Short mmCIF file of C-alpha atoms in Angstrom, two decimals:
data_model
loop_
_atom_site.label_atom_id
_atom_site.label_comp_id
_atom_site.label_asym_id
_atom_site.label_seq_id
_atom_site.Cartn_x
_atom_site.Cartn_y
_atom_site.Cartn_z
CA UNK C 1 -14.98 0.00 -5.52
CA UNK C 2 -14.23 -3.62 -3.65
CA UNK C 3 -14.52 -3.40 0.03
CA UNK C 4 -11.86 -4.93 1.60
CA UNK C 5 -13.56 -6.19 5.07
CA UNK C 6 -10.85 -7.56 8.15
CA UNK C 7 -11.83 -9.34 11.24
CA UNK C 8 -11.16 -8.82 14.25
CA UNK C 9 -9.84 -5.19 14.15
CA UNK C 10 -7.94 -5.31 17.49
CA UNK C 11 -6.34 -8.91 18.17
CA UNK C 12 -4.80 -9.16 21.48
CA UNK C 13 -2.13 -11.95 21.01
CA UNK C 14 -0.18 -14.06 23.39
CA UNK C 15 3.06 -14.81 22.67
CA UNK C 16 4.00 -17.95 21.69
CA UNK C 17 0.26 -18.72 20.68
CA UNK C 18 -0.59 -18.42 16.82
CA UNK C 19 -3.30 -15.64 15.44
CA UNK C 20 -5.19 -15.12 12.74
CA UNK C 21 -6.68 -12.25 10.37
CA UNK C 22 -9.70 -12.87 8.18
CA UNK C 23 -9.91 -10.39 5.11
CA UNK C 24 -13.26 -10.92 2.88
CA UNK C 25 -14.14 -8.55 -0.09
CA UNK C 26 -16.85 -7.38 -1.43
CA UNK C 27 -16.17 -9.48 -5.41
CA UNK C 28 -14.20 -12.29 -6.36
CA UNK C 29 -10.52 -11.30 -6.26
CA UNK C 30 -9.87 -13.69 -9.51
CA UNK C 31 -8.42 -11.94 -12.28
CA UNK C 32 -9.04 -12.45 -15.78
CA UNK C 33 -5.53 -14.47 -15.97
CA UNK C 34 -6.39 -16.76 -13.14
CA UNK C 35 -4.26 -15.01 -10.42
CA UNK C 36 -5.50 -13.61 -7.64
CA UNK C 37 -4.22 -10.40 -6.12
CA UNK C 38 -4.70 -9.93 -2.68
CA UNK C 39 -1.78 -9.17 -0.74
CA UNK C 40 -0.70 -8.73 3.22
CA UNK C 41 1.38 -5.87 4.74
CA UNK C 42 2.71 -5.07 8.11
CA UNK C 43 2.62 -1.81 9.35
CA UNK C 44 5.06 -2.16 12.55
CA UNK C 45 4.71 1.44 14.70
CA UNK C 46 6.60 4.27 13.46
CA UNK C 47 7.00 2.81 10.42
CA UNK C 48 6.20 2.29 6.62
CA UNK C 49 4.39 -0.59 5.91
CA UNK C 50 6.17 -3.87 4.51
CA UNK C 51 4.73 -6.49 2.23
CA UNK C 52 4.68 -10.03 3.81
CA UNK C 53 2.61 -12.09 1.10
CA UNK C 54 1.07 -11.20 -1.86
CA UNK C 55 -0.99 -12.93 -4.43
CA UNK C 56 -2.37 -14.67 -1.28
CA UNK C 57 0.47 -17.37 -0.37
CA UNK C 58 3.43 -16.31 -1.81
CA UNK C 59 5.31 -15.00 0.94
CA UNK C 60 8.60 -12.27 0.43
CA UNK C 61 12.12 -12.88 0.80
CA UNK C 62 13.18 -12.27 4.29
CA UNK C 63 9.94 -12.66 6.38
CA UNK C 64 9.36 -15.34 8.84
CA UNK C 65 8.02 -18.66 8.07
CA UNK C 66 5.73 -18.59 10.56
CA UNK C 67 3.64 -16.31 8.87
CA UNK C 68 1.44 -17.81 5.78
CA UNK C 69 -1.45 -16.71 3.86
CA UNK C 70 -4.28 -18.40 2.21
CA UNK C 71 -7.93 -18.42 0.96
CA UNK C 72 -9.74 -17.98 -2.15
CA UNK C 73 -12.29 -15.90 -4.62
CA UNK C 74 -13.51 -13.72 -1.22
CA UNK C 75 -11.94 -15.35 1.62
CA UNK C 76 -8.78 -14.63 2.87
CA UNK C 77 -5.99 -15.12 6.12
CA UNK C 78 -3.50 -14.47 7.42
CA UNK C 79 -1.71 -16.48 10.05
CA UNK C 80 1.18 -16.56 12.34
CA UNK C 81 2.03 -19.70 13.50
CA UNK C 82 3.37 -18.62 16.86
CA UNK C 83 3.58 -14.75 17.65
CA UNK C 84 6.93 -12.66 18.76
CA UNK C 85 7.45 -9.87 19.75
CA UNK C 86 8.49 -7.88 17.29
CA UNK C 87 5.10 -8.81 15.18
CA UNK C 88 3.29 -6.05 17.36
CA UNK C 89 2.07 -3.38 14.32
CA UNK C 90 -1.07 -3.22 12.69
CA UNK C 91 -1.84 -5.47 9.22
CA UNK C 92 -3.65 -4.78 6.47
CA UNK C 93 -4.92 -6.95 3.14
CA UNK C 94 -4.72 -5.00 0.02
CA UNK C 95 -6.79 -6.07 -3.46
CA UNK C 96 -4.94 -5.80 -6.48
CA UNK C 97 -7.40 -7.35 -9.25
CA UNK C 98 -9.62 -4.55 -9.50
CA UNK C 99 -9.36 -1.00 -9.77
CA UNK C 100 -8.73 1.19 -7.67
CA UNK C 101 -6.94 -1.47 -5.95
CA UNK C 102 -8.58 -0.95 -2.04
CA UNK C 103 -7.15 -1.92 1.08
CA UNK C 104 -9.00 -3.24 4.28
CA UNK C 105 -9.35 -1.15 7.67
CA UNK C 106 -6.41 -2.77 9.18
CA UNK C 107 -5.91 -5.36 12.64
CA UNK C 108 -4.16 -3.89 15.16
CA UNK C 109 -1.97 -6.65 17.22
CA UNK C 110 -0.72 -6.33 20.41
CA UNK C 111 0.53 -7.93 22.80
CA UNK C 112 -1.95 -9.25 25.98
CA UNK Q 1 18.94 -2.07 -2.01
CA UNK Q 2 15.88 -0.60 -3.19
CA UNK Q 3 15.29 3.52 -1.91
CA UNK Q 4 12.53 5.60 -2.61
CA UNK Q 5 12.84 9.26 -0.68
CA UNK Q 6 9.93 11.17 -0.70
CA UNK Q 7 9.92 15.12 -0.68
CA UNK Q 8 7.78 18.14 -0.83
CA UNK Q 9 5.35 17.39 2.43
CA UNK Q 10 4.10 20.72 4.25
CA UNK Q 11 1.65 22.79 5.61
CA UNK Q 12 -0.76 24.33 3.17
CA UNK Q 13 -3.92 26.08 3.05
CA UNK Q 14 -6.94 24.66 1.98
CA UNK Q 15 -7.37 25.56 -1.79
CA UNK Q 16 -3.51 25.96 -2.10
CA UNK Q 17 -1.52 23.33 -4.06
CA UNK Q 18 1.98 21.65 -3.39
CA UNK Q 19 4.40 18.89 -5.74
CA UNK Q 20 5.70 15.75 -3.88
CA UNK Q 21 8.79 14.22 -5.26
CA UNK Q 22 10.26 10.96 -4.97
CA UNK Q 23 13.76 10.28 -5.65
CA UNK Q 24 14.03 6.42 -6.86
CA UNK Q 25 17.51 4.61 -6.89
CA UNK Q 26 18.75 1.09 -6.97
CA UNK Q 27 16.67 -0.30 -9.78
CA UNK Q 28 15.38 0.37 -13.14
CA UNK Q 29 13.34 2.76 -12.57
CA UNK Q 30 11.79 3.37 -16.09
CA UNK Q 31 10.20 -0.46 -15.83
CA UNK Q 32 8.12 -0.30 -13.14
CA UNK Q 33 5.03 1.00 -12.33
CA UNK Q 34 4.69 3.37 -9.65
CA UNK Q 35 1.93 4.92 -7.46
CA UNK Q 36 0.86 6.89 -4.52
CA UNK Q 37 -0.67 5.78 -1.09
CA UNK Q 38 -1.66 7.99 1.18
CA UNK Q 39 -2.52 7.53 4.73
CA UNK Q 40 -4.46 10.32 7.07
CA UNK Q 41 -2.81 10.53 10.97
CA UNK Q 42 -3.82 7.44 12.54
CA UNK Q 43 -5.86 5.85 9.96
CA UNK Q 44 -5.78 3.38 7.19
CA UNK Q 45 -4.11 3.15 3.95
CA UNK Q 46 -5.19 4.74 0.57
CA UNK Q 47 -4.45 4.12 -2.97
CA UNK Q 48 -4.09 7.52 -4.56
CA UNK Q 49 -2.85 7.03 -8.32
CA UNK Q 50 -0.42 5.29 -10.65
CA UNK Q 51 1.16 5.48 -13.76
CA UNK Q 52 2.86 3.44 -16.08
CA UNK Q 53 6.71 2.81 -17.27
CA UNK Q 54 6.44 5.38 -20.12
CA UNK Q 55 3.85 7.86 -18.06
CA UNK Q 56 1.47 7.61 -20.67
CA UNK Q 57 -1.43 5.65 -18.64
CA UNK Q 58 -2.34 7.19 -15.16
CA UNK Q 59 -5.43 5.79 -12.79
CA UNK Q 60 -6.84 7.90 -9.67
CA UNK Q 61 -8.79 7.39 -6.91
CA UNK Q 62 -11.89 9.00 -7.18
CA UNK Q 63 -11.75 11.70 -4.49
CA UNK Q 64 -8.83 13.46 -6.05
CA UNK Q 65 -9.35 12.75 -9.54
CA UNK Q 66 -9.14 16.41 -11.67
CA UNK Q 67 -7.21 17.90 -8.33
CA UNK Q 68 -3.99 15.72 -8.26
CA UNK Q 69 -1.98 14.80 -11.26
CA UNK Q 70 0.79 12.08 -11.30
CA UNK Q 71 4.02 12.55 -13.57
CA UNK Q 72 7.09 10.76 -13.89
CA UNK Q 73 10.85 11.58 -15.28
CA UNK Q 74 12.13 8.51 -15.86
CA UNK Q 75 16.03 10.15 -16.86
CA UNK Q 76 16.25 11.06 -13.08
CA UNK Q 77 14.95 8.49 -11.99
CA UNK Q 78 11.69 11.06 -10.20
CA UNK Q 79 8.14 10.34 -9.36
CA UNK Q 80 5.81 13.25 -8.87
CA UNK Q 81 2.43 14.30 -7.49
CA UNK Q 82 1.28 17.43 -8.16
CA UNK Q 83 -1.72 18.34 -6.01
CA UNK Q 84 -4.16 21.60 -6.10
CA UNK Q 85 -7.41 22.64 -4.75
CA UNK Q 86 -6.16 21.07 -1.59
CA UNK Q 87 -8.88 20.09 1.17
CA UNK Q 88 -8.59 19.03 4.78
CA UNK Q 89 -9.54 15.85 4.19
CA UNK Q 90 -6.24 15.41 1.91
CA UNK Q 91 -4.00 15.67 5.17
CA UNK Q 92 -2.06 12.56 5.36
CA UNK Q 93 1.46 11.19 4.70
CA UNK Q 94 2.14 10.19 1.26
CA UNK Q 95 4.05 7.13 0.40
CA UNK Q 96 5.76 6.64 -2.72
CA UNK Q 97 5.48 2.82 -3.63
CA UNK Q 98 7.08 0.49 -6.33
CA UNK Q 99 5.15 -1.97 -8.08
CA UNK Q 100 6.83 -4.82 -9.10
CA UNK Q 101 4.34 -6.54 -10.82
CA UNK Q 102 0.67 -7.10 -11.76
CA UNK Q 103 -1.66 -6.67 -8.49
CA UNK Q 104 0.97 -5.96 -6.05
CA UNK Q 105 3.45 -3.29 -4.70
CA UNK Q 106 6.71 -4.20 -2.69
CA UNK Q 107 9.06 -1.48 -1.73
CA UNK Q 108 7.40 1.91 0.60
CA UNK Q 109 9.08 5.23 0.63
CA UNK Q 110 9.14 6.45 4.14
CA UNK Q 111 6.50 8.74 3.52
CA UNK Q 112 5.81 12.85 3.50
CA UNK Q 113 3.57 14.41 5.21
CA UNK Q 114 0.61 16.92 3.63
CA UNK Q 115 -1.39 19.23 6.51
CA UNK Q 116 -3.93 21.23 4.95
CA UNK Q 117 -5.09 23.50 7.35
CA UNK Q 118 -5.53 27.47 7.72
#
């Protein structure tokens, strides 16, 4: 199975300041079409998670600008431009080329 | 909007079996793929197992592979998990999650939740 490896695993934020998530896996996410499917949820407390980006950039209808997504083959993030409050939860990259798709451990951000 | 309710959750023994449902509404149900995720009381997420528009192809995660057994209805719009041989490691709460393409899900359930304990 692809390991799905994020970095850091707790990331105190500051609001106002932007963050970052690093997701690496274990193969090249490239699929056999060209895409590449590795995608970002939020998991804000108490509730389900929510997809924010998926096939690495393309971000959802409805969620904030300030968060983007890039990287290639391995190398993944995710950023937020400048954090709020309400982006407390915990995130997690999820692979989507290879089965079984595998998702990494999670970050947890909170406020500092 | 999309809503996926999720049923069935409990406590069970280990070795005992339950059926999760999911009640789907507010899209086509019958084009999508569809799958599982399970996640264990304050840990990550899992992929559990898929299956396809017409429920004829059906993929599993290796640890429950032979014990859990996806099924779909598509004229009531129902997704299913039937589960047996039940361990402790299966406890968790188990989402039931749309995919809307290739490589991707979007829309979550809000999850039941499976104890197995005696």
């Amino acid at each position: 199975d692809v390991v799905m490896t994020q970095s850091p695993l707790p990331l105190p934020v500051t609001l106002g300041q932007p963050a970052s998530i690093s997701c690496r896996s274990s193969q090249s996410l490239v699929y056999s079409d060209g895409n590449t499917y590795l995608n970002w949820f939020q998991q804000r407390p108490g509730q389900s998670p929510r997809r924010l980006i998926y096939k690495v950039s393309k971000r959802d209808s409805g969620v904030p600008d300030r968060f983007s997504g890039s990287g290639s083959g391995t190398d993944f993030t995710l950023k937020i431009s400048r954090v709020e409050a309400e982006d407390v939860g915990v995130y997690y990259c999820m692979q989507g080329t290879h089965w079984p798709w595998t998702f990494g451990q999670g970050t947890k951000v909170e406020i500092q | 909007e999309v809503q996926l309710v999720e049923s069935g959750g409990g406590l069970v023994q280990p070795g005992g079996s339950l059926r999760l449902s999911c009640a789907a509404s507010e899209f086509t149900f019958s084009n999508y793929w569809m799958n599982w995720v399970r996640q264990a009381p304050g840990k990550g997420l899992e992929w559990v197992a898929n299956i396809d528009p017409d429920g004829s192809a059906k993929y599993y995660v290796d640890s429950v592979r032979g014990r859990f057994t996806i099924s779909r209805d598509n004229a009531n719009n129902s997704l299913f998990l039937q589960m047996s041989s039940l361990r402790a490691e299966d406890t968790a709460v188990y989402y039931c999650v749309r995919a809307p393409e290739m490589g991707t899900v979007d829309y979550w359930g809000q999850g039941t939740l499976v104890a197995v304990s005696s």
